mmCIF file with all atom_site columns, C-alpha atoms in Angstrom:
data_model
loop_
_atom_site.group_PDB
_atom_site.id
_atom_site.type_symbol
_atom_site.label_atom_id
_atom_site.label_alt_id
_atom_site.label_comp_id
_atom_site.label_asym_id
_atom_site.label_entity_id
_atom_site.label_seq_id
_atom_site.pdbx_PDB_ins_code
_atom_site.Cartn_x
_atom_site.Cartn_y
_atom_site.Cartn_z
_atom_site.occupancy
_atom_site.B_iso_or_equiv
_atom_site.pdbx_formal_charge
_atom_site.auth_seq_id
_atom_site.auth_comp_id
_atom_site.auth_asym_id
_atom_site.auth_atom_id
_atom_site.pdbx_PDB_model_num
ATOM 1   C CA . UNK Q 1 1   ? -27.340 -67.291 -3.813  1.00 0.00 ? 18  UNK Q CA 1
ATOM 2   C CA . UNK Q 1 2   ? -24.916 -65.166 -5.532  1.00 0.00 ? 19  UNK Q CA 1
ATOM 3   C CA . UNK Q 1 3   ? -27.601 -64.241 -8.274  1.00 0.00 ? 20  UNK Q CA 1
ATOM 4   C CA . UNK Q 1 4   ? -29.759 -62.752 -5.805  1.00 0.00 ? 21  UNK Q CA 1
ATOM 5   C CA . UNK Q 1 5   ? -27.147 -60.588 -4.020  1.00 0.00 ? 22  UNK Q CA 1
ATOM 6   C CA . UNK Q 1 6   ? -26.588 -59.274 -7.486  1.00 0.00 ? 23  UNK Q CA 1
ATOM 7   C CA . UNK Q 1 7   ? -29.973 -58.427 -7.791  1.00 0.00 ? 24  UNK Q CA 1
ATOM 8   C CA . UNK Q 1 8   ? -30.613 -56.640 -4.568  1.00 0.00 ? 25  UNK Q CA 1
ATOM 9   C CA . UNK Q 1 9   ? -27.534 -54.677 -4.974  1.00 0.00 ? 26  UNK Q CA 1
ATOM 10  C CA . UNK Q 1 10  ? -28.323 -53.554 -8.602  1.00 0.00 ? 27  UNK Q CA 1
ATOM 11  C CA . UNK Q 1 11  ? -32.221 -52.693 -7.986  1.00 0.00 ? 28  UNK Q CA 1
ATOM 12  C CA . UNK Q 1 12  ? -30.586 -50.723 -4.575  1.00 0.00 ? 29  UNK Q CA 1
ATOM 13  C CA . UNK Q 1 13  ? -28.494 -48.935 -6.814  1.00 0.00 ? 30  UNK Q CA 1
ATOM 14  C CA . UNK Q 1 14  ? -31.125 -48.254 -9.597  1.00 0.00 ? 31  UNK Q CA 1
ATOM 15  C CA . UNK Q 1 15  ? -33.724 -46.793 -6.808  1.00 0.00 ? 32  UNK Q CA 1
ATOM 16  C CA . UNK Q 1 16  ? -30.500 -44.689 -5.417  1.00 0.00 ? 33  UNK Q CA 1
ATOM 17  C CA . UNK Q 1 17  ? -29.778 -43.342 -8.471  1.00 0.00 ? 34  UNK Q CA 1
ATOM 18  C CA . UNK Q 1 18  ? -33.427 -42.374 -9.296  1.00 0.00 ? 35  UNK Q CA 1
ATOM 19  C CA . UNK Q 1 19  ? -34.060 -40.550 -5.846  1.00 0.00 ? 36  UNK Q CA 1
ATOM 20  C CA . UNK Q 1 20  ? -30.680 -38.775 -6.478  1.00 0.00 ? 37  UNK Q CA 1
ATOM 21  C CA . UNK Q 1 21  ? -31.061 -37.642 -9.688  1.00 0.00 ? 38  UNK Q CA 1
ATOM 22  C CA . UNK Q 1 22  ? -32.953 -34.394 -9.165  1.00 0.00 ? 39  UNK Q CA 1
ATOM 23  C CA . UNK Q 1 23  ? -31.717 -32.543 -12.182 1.00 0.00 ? 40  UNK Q CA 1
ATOM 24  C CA . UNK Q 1 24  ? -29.412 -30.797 -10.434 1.00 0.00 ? 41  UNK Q CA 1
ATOM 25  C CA . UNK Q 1 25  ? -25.979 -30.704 -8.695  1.00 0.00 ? 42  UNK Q CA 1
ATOM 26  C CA . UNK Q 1 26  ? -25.626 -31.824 -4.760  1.00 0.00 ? 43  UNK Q CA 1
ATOM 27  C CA . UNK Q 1 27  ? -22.936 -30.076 -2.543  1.00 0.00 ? 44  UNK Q CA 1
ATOM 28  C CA . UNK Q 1 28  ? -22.299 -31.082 1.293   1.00 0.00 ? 45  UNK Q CA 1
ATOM 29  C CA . UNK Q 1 29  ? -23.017 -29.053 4.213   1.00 0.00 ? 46  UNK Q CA 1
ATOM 30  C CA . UNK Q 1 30  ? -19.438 -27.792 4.299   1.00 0.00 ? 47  UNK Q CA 1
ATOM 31  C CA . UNK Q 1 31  ? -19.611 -26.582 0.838   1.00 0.00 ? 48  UNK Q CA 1
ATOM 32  C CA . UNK Q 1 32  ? -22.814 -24.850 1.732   1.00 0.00 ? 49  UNK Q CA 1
ATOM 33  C CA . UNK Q 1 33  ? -21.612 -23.153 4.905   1.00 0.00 ? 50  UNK Q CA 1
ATOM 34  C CA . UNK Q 1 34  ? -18.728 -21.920 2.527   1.00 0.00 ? 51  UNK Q CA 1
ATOM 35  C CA . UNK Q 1 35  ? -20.526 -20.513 -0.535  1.00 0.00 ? 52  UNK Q CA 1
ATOM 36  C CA . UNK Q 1 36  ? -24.495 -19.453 1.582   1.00 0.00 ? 53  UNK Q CA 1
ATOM 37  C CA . UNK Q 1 37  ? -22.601 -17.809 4.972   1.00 0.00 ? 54  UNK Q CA 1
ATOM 38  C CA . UNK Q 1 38  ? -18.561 -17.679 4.775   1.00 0.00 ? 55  UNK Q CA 1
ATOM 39  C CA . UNK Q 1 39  ? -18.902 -15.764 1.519   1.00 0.00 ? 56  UNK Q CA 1
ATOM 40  C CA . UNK Q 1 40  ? -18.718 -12.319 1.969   1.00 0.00 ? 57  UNK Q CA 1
ATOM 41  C CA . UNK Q 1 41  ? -19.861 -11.200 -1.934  1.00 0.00 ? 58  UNK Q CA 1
ATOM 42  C CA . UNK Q 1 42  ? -22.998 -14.047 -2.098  1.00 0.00 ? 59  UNK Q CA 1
ATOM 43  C CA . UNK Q 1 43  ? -24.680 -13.019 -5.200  1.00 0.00 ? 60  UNK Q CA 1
ATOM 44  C CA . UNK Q 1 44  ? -28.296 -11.344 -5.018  1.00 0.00 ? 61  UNK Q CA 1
ATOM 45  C CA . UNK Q 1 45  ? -29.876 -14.192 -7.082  1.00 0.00 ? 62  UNK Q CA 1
ATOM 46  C CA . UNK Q 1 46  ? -28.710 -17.183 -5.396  1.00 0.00 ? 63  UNK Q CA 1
ATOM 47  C CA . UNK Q 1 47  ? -31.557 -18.558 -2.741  1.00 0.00 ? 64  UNK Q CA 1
ATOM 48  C CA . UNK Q 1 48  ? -31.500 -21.414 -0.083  1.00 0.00 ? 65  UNK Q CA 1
ATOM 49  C CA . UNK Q 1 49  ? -35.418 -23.203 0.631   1.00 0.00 ? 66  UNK Q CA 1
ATOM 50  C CA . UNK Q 1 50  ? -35.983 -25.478 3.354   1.00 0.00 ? 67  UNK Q CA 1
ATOM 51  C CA . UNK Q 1 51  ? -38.750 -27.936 1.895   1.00 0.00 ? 68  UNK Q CA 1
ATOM 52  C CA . UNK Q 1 52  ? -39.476 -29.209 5.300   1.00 0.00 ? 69  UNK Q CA 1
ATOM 53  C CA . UNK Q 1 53  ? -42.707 -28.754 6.975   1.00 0.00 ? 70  UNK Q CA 1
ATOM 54  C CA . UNK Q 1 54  ? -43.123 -25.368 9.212   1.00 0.00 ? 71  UNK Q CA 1
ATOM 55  C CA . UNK Q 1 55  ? -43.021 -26.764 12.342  1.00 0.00 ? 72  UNK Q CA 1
ATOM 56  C CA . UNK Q 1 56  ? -39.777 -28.563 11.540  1.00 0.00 ? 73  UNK Q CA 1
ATOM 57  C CA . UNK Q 1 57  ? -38.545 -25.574 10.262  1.00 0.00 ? 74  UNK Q CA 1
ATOM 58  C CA . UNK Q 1 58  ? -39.063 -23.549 13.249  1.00 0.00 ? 75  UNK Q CA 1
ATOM 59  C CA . UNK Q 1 59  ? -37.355 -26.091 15.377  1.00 0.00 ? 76  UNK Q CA 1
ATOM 60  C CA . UNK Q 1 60  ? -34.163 -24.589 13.562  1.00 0.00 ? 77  UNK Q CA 1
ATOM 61  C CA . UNK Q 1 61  ? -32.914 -24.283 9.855   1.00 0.00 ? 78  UNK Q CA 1
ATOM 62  C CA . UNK Q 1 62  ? -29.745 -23.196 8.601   1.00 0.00 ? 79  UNK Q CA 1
ATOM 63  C CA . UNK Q 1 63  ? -29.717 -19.332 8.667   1.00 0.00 ? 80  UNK Q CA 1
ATOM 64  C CA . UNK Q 1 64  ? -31.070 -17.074 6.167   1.00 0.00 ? 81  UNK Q CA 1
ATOM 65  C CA . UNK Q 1 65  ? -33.120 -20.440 4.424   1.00 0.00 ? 82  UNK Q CA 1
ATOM 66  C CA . UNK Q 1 66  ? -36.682 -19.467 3.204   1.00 0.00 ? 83  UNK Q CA 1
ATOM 67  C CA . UNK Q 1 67  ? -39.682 -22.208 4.256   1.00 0.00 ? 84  UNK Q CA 1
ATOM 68  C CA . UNK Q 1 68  ? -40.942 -23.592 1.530   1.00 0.00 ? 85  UNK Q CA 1
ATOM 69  C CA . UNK Q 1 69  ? -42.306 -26.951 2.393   1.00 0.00 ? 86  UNK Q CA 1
ATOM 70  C CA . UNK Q 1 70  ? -42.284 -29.531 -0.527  1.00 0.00 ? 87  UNK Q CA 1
ATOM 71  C CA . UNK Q 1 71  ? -45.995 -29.595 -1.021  1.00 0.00 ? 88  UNK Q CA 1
ATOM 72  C CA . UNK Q 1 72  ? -46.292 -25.942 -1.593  1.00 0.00 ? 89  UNK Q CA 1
ATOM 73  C CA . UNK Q 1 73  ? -43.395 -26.036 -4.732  1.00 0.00 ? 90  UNK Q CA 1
ATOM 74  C CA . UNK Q 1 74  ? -46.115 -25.341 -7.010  1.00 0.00 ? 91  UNK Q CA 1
ATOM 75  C CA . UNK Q 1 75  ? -47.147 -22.361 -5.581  1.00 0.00 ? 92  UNK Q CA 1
ATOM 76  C CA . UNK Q 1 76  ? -43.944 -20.685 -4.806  1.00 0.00 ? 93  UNK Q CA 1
ATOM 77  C CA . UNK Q 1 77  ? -42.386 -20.840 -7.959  1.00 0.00 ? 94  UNK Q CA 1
ATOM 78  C CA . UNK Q 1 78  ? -43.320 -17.582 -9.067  1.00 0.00 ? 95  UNK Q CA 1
ATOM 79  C CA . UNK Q 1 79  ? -41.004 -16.184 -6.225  1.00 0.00 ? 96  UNK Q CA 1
ATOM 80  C CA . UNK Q 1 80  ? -38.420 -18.720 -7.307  1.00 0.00 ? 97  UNK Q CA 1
ATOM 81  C CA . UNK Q 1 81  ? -38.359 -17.441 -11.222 1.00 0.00 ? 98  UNK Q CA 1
ATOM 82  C CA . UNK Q 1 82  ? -35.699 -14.386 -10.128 1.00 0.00 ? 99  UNK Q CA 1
ATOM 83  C CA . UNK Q 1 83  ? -33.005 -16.683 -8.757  1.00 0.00 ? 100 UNK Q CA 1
ATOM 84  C CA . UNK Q 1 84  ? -30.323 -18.006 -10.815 1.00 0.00 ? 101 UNK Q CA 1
ATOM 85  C CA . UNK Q 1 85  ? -29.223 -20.592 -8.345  1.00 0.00 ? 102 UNK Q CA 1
ATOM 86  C CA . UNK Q 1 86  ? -31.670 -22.685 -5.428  1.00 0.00 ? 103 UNK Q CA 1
ATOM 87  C CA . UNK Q 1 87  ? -29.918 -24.495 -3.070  1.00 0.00 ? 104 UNK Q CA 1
ATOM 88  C CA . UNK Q 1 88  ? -32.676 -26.949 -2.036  1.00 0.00 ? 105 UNK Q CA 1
ATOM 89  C CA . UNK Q 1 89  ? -32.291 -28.716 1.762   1.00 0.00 ? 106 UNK Q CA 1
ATOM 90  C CA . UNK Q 1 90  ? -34.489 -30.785 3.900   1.00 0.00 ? 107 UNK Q CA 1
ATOM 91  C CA . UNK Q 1 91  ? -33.841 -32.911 7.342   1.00 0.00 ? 108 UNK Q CA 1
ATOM 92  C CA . UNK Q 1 92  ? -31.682 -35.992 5.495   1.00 0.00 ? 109 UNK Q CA 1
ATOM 93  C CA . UNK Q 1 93  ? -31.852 -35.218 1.642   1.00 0.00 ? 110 UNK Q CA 1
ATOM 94  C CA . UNK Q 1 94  ? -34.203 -36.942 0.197   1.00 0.00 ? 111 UNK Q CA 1
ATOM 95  C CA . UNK Q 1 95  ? -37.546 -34.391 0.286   1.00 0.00 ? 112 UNK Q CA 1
ATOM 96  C CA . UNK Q 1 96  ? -35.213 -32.128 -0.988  1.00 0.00 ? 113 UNK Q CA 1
ATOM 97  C CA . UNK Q 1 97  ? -33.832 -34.349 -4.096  1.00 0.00 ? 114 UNK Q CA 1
ATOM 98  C CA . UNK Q 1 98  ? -37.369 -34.608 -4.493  1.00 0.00 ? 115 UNK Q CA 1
ATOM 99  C CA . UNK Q 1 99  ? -38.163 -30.626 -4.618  1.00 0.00 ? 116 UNK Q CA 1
ATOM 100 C CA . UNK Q 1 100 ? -35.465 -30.559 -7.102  1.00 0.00 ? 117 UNK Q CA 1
ATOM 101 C CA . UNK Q 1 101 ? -37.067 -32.739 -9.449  1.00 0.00 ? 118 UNK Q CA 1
ATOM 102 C CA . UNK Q 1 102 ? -40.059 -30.240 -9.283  1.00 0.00 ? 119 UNK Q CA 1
ATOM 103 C CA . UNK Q 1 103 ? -38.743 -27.194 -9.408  1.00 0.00 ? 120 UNK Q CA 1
ATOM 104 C CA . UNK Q 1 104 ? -36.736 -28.978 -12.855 1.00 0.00 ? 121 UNK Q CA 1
ATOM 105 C CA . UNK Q 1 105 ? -40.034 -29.250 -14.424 1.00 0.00 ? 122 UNK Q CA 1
ATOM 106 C CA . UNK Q 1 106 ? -41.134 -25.395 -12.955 1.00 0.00 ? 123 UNK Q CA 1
ATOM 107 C CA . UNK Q 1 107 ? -38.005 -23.675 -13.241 1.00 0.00 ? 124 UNK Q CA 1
ATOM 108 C CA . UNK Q 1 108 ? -35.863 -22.047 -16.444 1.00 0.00 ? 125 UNK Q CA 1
ATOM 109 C CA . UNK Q 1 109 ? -33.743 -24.859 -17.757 1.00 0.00 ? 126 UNK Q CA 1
ATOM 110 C CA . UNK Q 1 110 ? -30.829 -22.244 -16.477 1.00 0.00 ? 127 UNK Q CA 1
ATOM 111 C CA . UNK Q 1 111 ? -31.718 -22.264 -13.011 1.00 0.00 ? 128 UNK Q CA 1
ATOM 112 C CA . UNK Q 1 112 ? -28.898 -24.036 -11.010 1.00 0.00 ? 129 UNK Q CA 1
ATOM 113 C CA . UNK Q 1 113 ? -30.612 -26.469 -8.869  1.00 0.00 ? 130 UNK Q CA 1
ATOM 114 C CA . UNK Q 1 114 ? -28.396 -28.037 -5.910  1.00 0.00 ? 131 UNK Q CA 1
ATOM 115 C CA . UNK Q 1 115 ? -29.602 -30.574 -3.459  1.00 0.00 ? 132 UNK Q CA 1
ATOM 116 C CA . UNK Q 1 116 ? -27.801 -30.233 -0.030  1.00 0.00 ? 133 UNK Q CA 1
ATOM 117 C CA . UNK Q 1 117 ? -26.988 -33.301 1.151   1.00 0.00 ? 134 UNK Q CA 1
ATOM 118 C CA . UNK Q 1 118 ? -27.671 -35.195 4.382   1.00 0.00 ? 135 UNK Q CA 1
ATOM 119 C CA . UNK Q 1 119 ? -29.375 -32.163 4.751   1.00 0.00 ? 136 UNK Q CA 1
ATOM 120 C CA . UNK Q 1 120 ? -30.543 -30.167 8.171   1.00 0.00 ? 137 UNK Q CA 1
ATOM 121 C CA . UNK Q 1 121 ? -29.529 -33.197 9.910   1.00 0.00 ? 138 UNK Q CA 1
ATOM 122 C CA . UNK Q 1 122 ? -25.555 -33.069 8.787   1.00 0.00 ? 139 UNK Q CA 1
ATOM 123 C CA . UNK Q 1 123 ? -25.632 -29.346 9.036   1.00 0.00 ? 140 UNK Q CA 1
ATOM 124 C CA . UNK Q 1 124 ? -26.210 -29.555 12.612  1.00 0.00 ? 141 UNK Q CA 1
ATOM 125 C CA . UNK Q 1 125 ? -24.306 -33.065 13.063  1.00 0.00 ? 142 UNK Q CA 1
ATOM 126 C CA . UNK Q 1 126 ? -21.043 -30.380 12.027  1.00 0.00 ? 143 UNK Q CA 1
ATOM 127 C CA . UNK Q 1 127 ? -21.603 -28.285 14.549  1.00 0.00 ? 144 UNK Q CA 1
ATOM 128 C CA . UNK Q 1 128 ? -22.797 -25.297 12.271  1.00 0.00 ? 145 UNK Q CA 1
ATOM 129 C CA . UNK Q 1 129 ? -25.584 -22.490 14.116  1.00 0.00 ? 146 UNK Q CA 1
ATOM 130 C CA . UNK Q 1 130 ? -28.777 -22.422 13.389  1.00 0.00 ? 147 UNK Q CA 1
ATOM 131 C CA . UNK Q 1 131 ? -31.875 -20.130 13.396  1.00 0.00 ? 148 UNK Q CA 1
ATOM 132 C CA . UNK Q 1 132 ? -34.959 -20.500 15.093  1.00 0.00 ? 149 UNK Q CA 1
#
């Protein structure tokens, strides 16, 4: 009995650890609110994406995020290429873990990539505005 409880809890782990590591940093919704609205010199190349689908999107995103739904990455990189940082969110954090694997493979090696997480969903659970 014991040997299986070992085993679900290490293959857990091993699939937690692979969806989280996006090849970038993550930061929590209080760290973002800090550094993407309560920071009064944000620098020109920093960028936040919202990798959830439009109509999600539209139902309200953090402010100032840029749609760019997760199966559209490809596409949008070009726009990407000037930013030196992408803070990358979805509804819960794990579309956007995925867009940050992506963008790893599309992106200069120097691009800071940071996964937001718990996502849209935490962001609103603190109480924080969003935009419509």
């Amino acid at each position: 009995m014991n040997f299986w409880v070992v085993v679900v809890v290490s293959v857990a782990l091993f699939t937690i650890r692979l969806i989280f590591a996006s090849g970038g940093e993550t930061m929590n919704v209080q760290e973002l609110k800090t550094v993407w609205l309560d920071s009064n010199n944000k620098p020109a190349d920093e960028t936040l994406i919202d990798v959830r689908e439009p109509g999600e999107f539209s139902g309200g995103h953090v402010p100032r995020a840029r749609n760019v739904p997760l199966g559209t990455l490809a596409n949008a990189t070009e726009n990407l290429k000037s930013f030196k940082t992408v803070y990358v969110i979805c509804l819960s954090g794990g579309r956007s873990a995925k867009a940050c694997q992506t963008l790893k493979s599309l992106l200069a090696s120097d691009t800071r990539l940071i996964n937001i997480e718990g996502g849209t969903s935490a962001w609103i659970g603190q109480g924080f505005s969003t935009e419509k």
